[in-house]
């Protein structure tokens, strides 16, 4: 016989729904606040070292000179910034941009900030008749904001957000707008305080308008994907956070319809950021007004289909979106069942996945379903010819010995003791099921 958690650890009856929601919040909220997945941390901030400027700016300083530019030539560079001459100011910003695009960026950012030049950046961003200078400045701001919190704070405290958001709203140059979004994405990625400042400014609405513009068939595919990669990543950053650090739900739900359309895009990078943004919005649906989002069978079926993607950056947020949907009202759980989520969540591919995070989350999804009605629990026990429950029981019998290779799987490489979390969720599946149905569990 198997030893399971006592049924009293999760209440039955009318309180079951509330407990189900709080259980999901514990695993998708509290646990991840304490040890945020490395796969989420990786894309919090991105330096721009690849996007080519719209025009080529002549610069007599070669890359060898650029690499040692500061602090050796700090005064001449400052003089260019303060010259009041457009050509010299543009040349200075090109040089700073190249300097910040080299390796070992953090000390380079400190060298640039030591020039006391942020006030010049603000002035250049406000020069609406000089889009090349605005663009180069936004690029420099992007790479500084990709640095530490202290470095980003220097920008924000100096007032960099106001001209960035103004340019996002009024610039007619798509390169300026796109680079501005990248800068705002890095600033919002620094944490909830700056994220909330940007959300309160209304920037998300403008970003969504730019994304909608990309749906115009006359927009060239290369330009469309360049804009979408940056804009959707920024939206995902603006949706980042859970528990007490979550953004105000009604400020991010306007992105939901657009993100839903992007779930069918044929670009892995854009699709991954779309799924993360959806996952973050859905994280609060069990306790928020659902009028702002539409959860239906089609949406659930799309998330289920994305579980077959080979990329963890798509698999993981899709899986967590299903978990969050299942943590809500019972009719949402039923939508998942109708979308055939149970045989996929309980498949050998998921429950024996090489990555313990995916094994754990798949079991959490099943445990949320077994915290539903008796009919919903019965679906778990009979679908896939009863193999789902048999696989769960097998995990409890033998212990979790999935096939992960931590040396090759970055998402889980920092997490020790992942196996006991898998076992815990397997135990919750059986505990929830036996608290609703009179099941015979034998070893």
Coordinates of C-alpha atoms in Angstrom, one line a residue:
X1 CA 0.0 0.0 0.0
X2 CA 1.1 3.6 -0.7
X3 CA 1.4 6.2 2.0
X4 CA -0.4 9.3 0.9
X5 CA -1.0 12.7 2.5
X6 CA -4.1 12.6 4.8
X7 CA -7.2 13.7 3.0
X8 CA -7.8 16.4 5.7
X9 CA -4.8 18.3 4.4
X10 CA -7.0 19.5 1.6
X11 CA -10.7 20.3 2.5
X12 CA -13.5 18.7 0.6
X13 CA -16.8 20.0 -0.7
X14 CA -17.4 23.7 -1.3
X15 CA -14.1 24.7 0.1
X16 CA -12.2 22.5 -2.4
X17 CA -12.3 25.1 -5.2
X18 CA -10.7 27.8 -3.0
X19 CA -8.1 25.4 -1.8
X20 CA -7.4 24.3 -5.3
X21 CA -6.7 27.9 -6.3
X22 CA -4.4 28.5 -3.4
X23 CA -2.5 25.3 -4.0
X24 CA -1.8 26.4 -7.6
X25 CA -0.8 29.8 -6.4
X26 CA 1.6 28.3 -3.9
X27 CA 3.5 26.4 -6.7
X28 CA 3.2 29.0 -9.4
X29 CA 3.6 31.9 -7.1
X30 CA 5.5 31.5 -3.9
X31 CA 7.9 28.8 -5.0
X32 CA 8.8 30.7 -8.1
X33 CA 9.2 34.0 -6.2
X34 CA 11.9 32.3 -4.1
X35 CA 13.7 30.5 -6.9
X36 CA 12.7 32.1 -10.2
X37 CA 13.4 29.7 -13.1
X38 CA 16.6 30.5 -14.9
X39 CA 14.8 30.3 -18.2
X40 CA 12.7 33.3 -17.1
X41 CA 15.7 35.2 -15.8
X42 CA 17.6 34.9 -19.1
X43 CA 15.4 37.3 -21.1
X44 CA 14.8 39.8 -18.4
X45 CA 17.3 42.3 -20.0
X46 CA 18.8 42.2 -23.5
X47 CA 21.7 44.3 -24.8
X48 CA 21.4 45.5 -28.4
X49 CA 24.6 44.4 -30.1
X50 CA 23.1 43.1 -33.4
X51 CA 20.4 45.5 -34.7
X52 CA 21.9 47.5 -37.6
X53 CA 21.2 51.3 -37.6
X54 CA 19.0 52.5 -40.5
X55 CA 21.8 54.6 -41.9
X56 CA 25.6 54.2 -41.8
X57 CA 27.3 57.0 -39.7
X58 CA 30.9 57.7 -40.8
X59 CA 33.3 57.4 -37.9
X60 CA 37.1 57.6 -38.3
X61 CA 37.7 55.8 -34.9
X62 CA 38.3 52.1 -35.6
X63 CA 37.1 49.3 -33.2
X64 CA 40.5 49.1 -31.5
X65 CA 40.3 52.7 -30.6
X66 CA 36.7 52.3 -29.5
X67 CA 37.6 49.5 -27.0
X68 CA 39.9 51.8 -25.1
X69 CA 38.0 55.0 -25.6
X70 CA 37.1 55.4 -21.9
X71 CA 38.3 56.7 -19.6
X72 CA 41.3 57.7 -21.7
X73 CA 39.4 60.0 -24.0
X74 CA 36.7 61.0 -21.6
X75 CA 37.2 64.8 -21.9
X76 CA 37.2 64.9 -25.8
X77 CA 34.1 62.7 -25.8
X78 CA 32.4 64.9 -23.3
X79 CA 33.3 68.0 -25.4
X80 CA 31.6 66.4 -28.4
X81 CA 28.4 65.8 -26.4
X82 CA 28.4 69.3 -25.1
X83 CA 29.3 71.0 -28.4
X84 CA 25.8 71.9 -29.5
X85 CA 26.8 70.8 -33.0
X86 CA 24.6 68.0 -34.4
X87 CA 27.2 66.2 -36.3
X88 CA 29.6 66.1 -33.4
X89 CA 26.9 65.0 -31.0
X90 CA 25.8 62.2 -33.4
X91 CA 29.4 61.1 -33.8
X92 CA 29.8 60.9 -30.0
X93 CA 26.7 58.8 -29.6
X94 CA 27.8 56.4 -32.3
X95 CA 31.1 56.0 -30.5
X96 CA 29.4 55.4 -27.2
X97 CA 27.0 52.9 -28.8
X98 CA 29.9 51.0 -30.3
X99 CA 31.8 51.1 -27.0
X100 CA 28.8 49.6 -25.1
X101 CA 28.3 46.9 -27.7
X102 CA 31.7 45.3 -26.8
X103 CA 32.3 42.6 -24.2
X104 CA 32.6 43.3 -20.4
X105 CA 29.8 45.8 -20.7
X106 CA 29.2 46.5 -16.9
X107 CA 32.5 48.4 -16.4
X108 CA 32.0 50.1 -19.7
X109 CA 28.6 51.4 -18.5
X110 CA 30.2 52.8 -15.4
X111 CA 32.7 54.6 -17.6
X112 CA 30.0 56.1 -19.7
X113 CA 27.9 57.2 -16.6
X114 CA 31.0 58.7 -15.1
X115 CA 30.9 61.3 -17.9
X116 CA 27.7 62.7 -16.3
X117 CA 26.1 62.5 -19.7
X118 CA 22.6 61.3 -19.0
X119 CA 21.3 64.9 -19.2
X120 CA 22.7 65.0 -22.8
X121 CA 20.9 61.7 -23.6
X122 CA 17.6 63.3 -22.4
X123 CA 18.2 66.4 -24.5
X124 CA 19.0 64.3 -27.6
X125 CA 15.9 62.2 -27.2
X126 CA 13.9 65.4 -27.2
X127 CA 15.3 66.5 -30.5
X128 CA 12.3 65.4 -32.6
X129 CA 13.8 66.7 -35.9
X130 CA 16.9 64.5 -35.5
X131 CA 15.7 60.9 -35.7
X132 CA 19.2 59.5 -36.3
X133 CA 20.4 61.1 -33.0
X134 CA 17.3 59.9 -31.2
X135 CA 17.9 56.4 -32.5
X136 CA 21.5 56.2 -31.5
X137 CA 20.7 57.7 -28.1
X138 CA 17.9 55.2 -27.5
X139 CA 20.3 52.4 -28.4
X140 CA 22.8 53.7 -25.8
X141 CA 20.1 53.9 -23.2
X142 CA 19.0 50.4 -24.1
X143 CA 22.5 49.0 -23.4
X144 CA 22.9 51.0 -20.2
X145 CA 19.5 49.7 -19.0
X146 CA 20.7 46.2 -19.7
X147 CA 23.2 46.6 -16.8
X148 CA 22.7 46.5 -13.0
X149 CA 19.9 47.9 -11.0
X150 CA 22.2 50.8 -9.9
X151 CA 23.1 51.6 -13.4
X152 CA 19.5 51.5 -14.5
X153 CA 18.5 53.7 -11.6
X154 CA 20.9 56.4 -12.7
X155 CA 18.9 56.7 -15.9
X156 CA 15.5 56.6 -14.3
X157 CA 16.4 59.0 -11.5
X158 CA 17.7 61.5 -14.1
X159 CA 14.4 61.5 -15.9
X160 CA 15.0 59.2 -18.9
X161 CA 11.5 57.7 -18.9
X162 CA 9.6 60.9 -20.0
X163 CA 11.4 61.4 -23.3
X164 CA 11.4 57.7 -24.1
X165 CA 7.6 57.4 -23.6
X166 CA 7.1 60.7 -25.5
X167 CA 9.1 59.3 -28.5
X168 CA 7.2 56.0 -28.3
X169 CA 4.0 58.0 -28.7
X170 CA 4.9 60.6 -31.3
X171 CA 7.9 59.5 -33.3
X172 CA 7.2 58.7 -37.0
X173 CA 10.4 56.7 -37.3
X174 CA 9.8 53.0 -36.7
X175 CA 13.4 52.5 -35.9
X176 CA 13.2 55.1 -33.1
X177 CA 10.0 53.5 -31.8
X178 CA 11.4 50.0 -31.9
X179 CA 14.6 50.9 -30.1
X180 CA 12.6 52.9 -27.6
X181 CA 10.5 49.8 -26.8
X182 CA 13.7 47.8 -26.3
X183 CA 15.0 50.4 -23.8
X184 CA 11.7 50.4 -22.0
X185 CA 11.7 46.6 -21.9
X186 CA 15.1 46.6 -20.2
X187 CA 14.0 49.2 -17.7
X188 CA 10.8 47.3 -16.9
X189 CA 12.9 44.1 -16.6
X190 CA 14.8 45.7 -13.7
X191 CA 11.8 45.1 -11.4
X192 CA 8.2 45.9 -10.3
X193 CA 8.8 49.6 -9.4
X194 CA 10.0 50.6 -12.9
X195 CA 7.6 48.2 -14.6
X196 CA 4.7 49.8 -12.9
X197 CA 5.9 53.4 -13.8
X198 CA 5.9 52.3 -17.5
X199 CA 2.5 50.6 -17.2
X200 CA 1.0 53.7 -15.6
X201 CA 2.3 55.9 -18.4
X202 CA 0.1 54.1 -20.9
X203 CA 3.1 52.8 -22.9
X204 CA 1.5 49.3 -23.2
X205 CA -1.3 50.7 -25.4
X206 CA 1.1 52.3 -27.8
X207 CA 3.2 49.1 -28.0
X208 CA 0.1 47.1 -28.8
X209 CA -0.8 49.6 -31.6
X210 CA 2.7 49.1 -33.1
X211 CA 2.2 45.3 -32.9
X212 CA -1.2 45.7 -34.6
X213 CA 0.5 47.7 -37.3
X214 CA 2.6 44.6 -38.1
X215 CA -0.6 42.7 -39.0
X216 CA -0.8 45.0 -42.1
X217 CA 0.1 42.7 -45.1
X218 CA 2.0 45.6 -46.7
X219 CA 4.6 45.5 -43.9
X220 CA 7.7 43.7 -45.1
X221 CA 8.2 40.4 -43.3
X222 CA 11.8 41.2 -42.1
X223 CA 10.6 44.5 -40.6
X224 CA 7.5 42.9 -39.1
X225 CA 9.5 40.3 -37.3
X226 CA 12.1 42.7 -36.1
X227 CA 9.4 44.9 -34.5
X228 CA 7.5 41.9 -33.1
X229 CA 10.5 40.3 -31.5
X230 CA 11.3 43.4 -29.5
X231 CA 7.7 44.5 -28.9
X232 CA 6.4 41.2 -27.7
X233 CA 9.4 40.6 -25.5
X234 CA 8.7 44.0 -23.9
X235 CA 5.1 43.2 -23.3
X236 CA 6.2 40.0 -21.7
X237 CA 8.4 41.9 -19.4
X238 CA 5.6 44.3 -18.5
X239 CA 3.5 41.3 -17.5
X240 CA 6.3 39.8 -15.4
X241 CA 5.8 39.2 -11.7
X242 CA 3.6 37.1 -9.4
X243 CA 2.1 37.3 -5.9
X244 CA 2.8 40.6 -4.2
X245 CA 5.1 41.6 -7.1
X246 CA 2.5 41.1 -9.8
X247 CA 1.5 44.0 -12.0
X248 CA -2.0 45.4 -11.6
X249 CA -4.0 42.9 -13.5
X250 CA -6.3 45.3 -15.4
X251 CA -3.2 47.2 -16.7
X252 CA -1.9 44.1 -18.5
X253 CA -5.0 42.4 -19.7
X254 CA -5.5 44.7 -22.7
X255 CA -2.6 42.7 -24.2
X256 CA -4.5 39.5 -24.0
X257 CA -6.4 39.6 -27.3
X258 CA -3.3 40.5 -29.3
X259 CA -1.2 37.9 -27.6
X260 CA -3.9 35.3 -28.3
X261 CA -3.6 36.0 -32.0
X262 CA 0.2 35.8 -31.8
X263 CA 0.0 32.3 -30.4
X264 CA -0.1 31.0 -34.0
X265 CA 2.9 32.9 -35.3
X266 CA 5.6 30.9 -37.1
X267 CA 8.6 32.4 -35.2
X268 CA 10.0 30.5 -32.2
X269 CA 11.3 33.6 -30.4
X270 CA 8.1 35.6 -30.7
X271 CA 6.0 32.6 -29.8
X272 CA 8.0 31.9 -26.7
X273 CA 7.6 35.5 -25.4
X274 CA 4.0 35.4 -26.3
X275 CA 3.5 32.3 -24.2
X276 CA 5.4 33.8 -21.3
X277 CA 3.2 36.9 -21.4
X278 CA 0.0 34.8 -21.6
X279 CA 1.2 32.7 -18.7
X280 CA 1.8 35.8 -16.5
X281 CA -1.5 37.3 -17.3
X282 CA -3.4 34.0 -16.6
X283 CA -1.5 33.7 -13.3
X284 CA -4.2 35.7 -11.5
X285 CA -7.4 34.6 -13.3
X286 CA -8.7 32.5 -10.4
X287 CA -9.1 35.6 -8.3
X288 CA -9.8 38.4 -10.8
X289 CA -12.6 39.7 -12.9
X290 CA -12.6 37.5 -15.9
X291 CA -14.4 40.0 -18.2
X292 CA -11.0 41.2 -19.4
X293 CA -9.9 37.8 -20.9
X294 CA -11.7 35.1 -22.8
X295 CA -10.8 31.6 -21.8
X296 CA -12.4 29.0 -24.1
X297 CA -11.8 25.6 -25.6
X298 CA -9.8 26.9 -28.5
X299 CA -7.3 28.7 -26.3
X300 CA -6.9 25.6 -24.1
X301 CA -6.5 23.4 -27.1
X302 CA -3.7 25.7 -28.4
X303 CA -1.8 25.5 -25.1
X304 CA -2.2 21.7 -25.2
X305 CA -0.8 21.6 -28.7
X306 CA 2.2 23.7 -27.7
X307 CA 3.2 21.1 -25.2
X308 CA 4.6 19.1 -28.1
X309 CA 7.0 21.9 -29.1
X310 CA 10.6 20.9 -28.7
X311 CA 11.6 24.2 -27.1
X312 CA 11.4 24.5 -23.3
X313 CA 10.9 28.3 -23.7
X314 CA 7.5 27.4 -25.3
X315 CA 6.7 24.2 -23.4
X316 CA 7.1 25.6 -19.9
X317 CA 4.9 28.8 -20.2
X318 CA 2.3 26.8 -22.1
X319 CA 2.2 24.2 -19.3
X320 CA 2.0 26.8 -16.6
X321 CA -0.8 28.5 -18.5
X322 CA -2.8 25.3 -18.4
X323 CA -2.0 25.0 -14.6
X324 CA -3.3 28.5 -14.0
X325 CA -6.5 27.9 -16.0
X326 CA -7.1 24.7 -14.1
X327 CA -6.6 26.6 -10.8
X328 CA -9.7 28.7 -11.7
X329 CA -13.4 27.9 -11.8
X330 CA -14.5 24.4 -12.5
X331 CA -15.9 25.3 -15.9
X332 CA -12.4 26.4 -16.9
X333 CA -11.1 23.0 -15.7
X334 CA -13.8 21.4 -17.9
X335 CA -12.5 23.4 -20.9
X336 CA -9.1 21.8 -20.4
X337 CA -10.6 18.3 -20.2
X338 CA -12.6 19.0 -23.4
X339 CA -9.4 20.1 -25.1
X340 CA -7.8 16.7 -24.2
X341 CA -5.3 18.1 -21.8
X342 CA -5.4 15.1 -19.4
X343 CA -3.8 12.5 -21.8
X344 CA -1.2 15.0 -22.8
X345 CA -0.3 16.1 -19.2
X346 CA -0.3 12.5 -18.1
X347 CA 1.6 11.1 -21.1
X348 CA 4.8 9.2 -20.8
X349 CA 6.6 12.1 -22.6
X350 CA 5.6 14.6 -19.9
X351 CA 5.8 12.5 -16.8
X352 CA 9.1 10.9 -17.8
X353 CA 10.5 14.1 -19.3
X354 CA 14.2 14.7 -18.8
X355 CA 13.5 17.9 -17.1
X356 CA 12.1 17.8 -13.6
X357 CA 10.4 21.2 -13.9
X358 CA 8.2 19.9 -16.7
X359 CA 7.5 16.6 -14.8
X360 CA 6.5 18.6 -11.7
X361 CA 4.4 21.1 -13.6
X362 CA 2.6 18.4 -15.5
X363 CA 1.7 16.7 -12.3
X364 CA 0.6 20.0 -10.8
X365 CA -1.8 20.5 -13.8
X366 CA -3.2 17.0 -13.2
X367 CA -3.6 17.7 -9.4
X368 CA -5.5 20.9 -10.1
X369 CA -7.9 18.9 -12.3
X370 CA -8.3 16.2 -9.6
X371 CA -9.2 19.0 -7.2
X372 CA -12.4 19.6 -9.3
X373 CA -15.7 17.8 -9.4
X374 CA -16.2 14.0 -9.1
X375 CA -16.8 13.8 -12.8
X376 CA -13.6 15.7 -13.6
X377 CA -11.6 13.4 -11.3
X378 CA -13.2 10.4 -13.0
X379 CA -11.9 11.7 -16.3
X380 CA -8.4 11.6 -15.0
X381 CA -8.9 7.9 -13.9
X382 CA -10.4 6.7 -17.2
X383 CA -8.7 8.7 -20.0
X384 CA -5.9 7.1 -21.9
X385 CA -7.3 3.8 -20.7
X386 CA -6.4 4.6 -17.1
X387 CA -2.7 5.0 -17.9
X388 CA -2.5 8.6 -16.5
X389 CA -3.2 7.5 -12.9
X390 CA -1.1 4.4 -13.3
X391 CA 1.9 6.6 -14.3
X392 CA 1.3 8.8 -11.3
X393 CA 1.2 5.9 -9.0
X394 CA 4.3 4.5 -10.6
X395 CA 6.2 7.7 -9.8
X396 CA 5.2 7.3 -6.1
X397 CA 6.2 3.6 -6.1
X398 CA 9.7 4.0 -7.6
X399 CA 10.5 7.5 -6.7
X400 CA 11.1 10.2 -9.3
X401 CA 13.8 9.0 -11.6
X402 CA 13.2 11.1 -14.7
X403 CA 15.7 11.3 -17.5
X404 CA 17.0 14.8 -17.1
X405 CA 20.6 15.7 -17.8
X406 CA 21.2 18.8 -15.7
X407 CA 24.5 19.6 -17.4
X408 CA 22.6 20.2 -20.7
X409 CA 19.3 21.6 -19.4
X410 CA 19.8 25.2 -18.3
X411 CA 16.2 25.7 -17.1
X412 CA 16.7 23.3 -14.3
X413 CA 20.5 23.3 -13.7
X414 CA 20.2 25.6 -10.7
X415 CA 17.5 23.7 -8.9
X416 CA 18.6 21.0 -6.5
X417 CA 16.1 18.6 -4.9
X418 CA 13.7 18.8 -7.9
X419 CA 12.7 15.2 -7.4
X420 CA 10.9 15.7 -4.1
X421 CA 8.8 18.4 -5.7
X422 CA 7.8 15.9 -8.4
X423 CA 6.9 13.4 -5.7
X424 CA 4.9 16.0 -3.8
X425 CA 2.8 16.8 -6.8
X426 CA 2.2 13.1 -7.6
X427 CA 1.0 12.7 -4.0
X428 CA -1.4 15.7 -4.4
X429 CA -2.9 14.0 -7.5
X430 CA -3.8 10.9 -5.6
X431 CA -4.8 12.8 -2.4
X432 CA -7.1 15.1 -4.3
X433 CA -8.6 12.1 -6.3
X434 CA -9.2 10.0 -3.2
X435 CA -10.8 12.9 -1.3
X436 CA -13.5 13.1 -4.0
X437 CA -13.8 9.5 -5.3
X438 CA -13.6 6.2 -3.3
X439 CA -10.6 4.8 -5.2
X440 CA -8.7 1.7 -4.3
X441 CA -5.0 2.6 -4.4
X442 CA -2.8 -0.5 -4.2
X443 CA 0.9 -1.0 -4.7

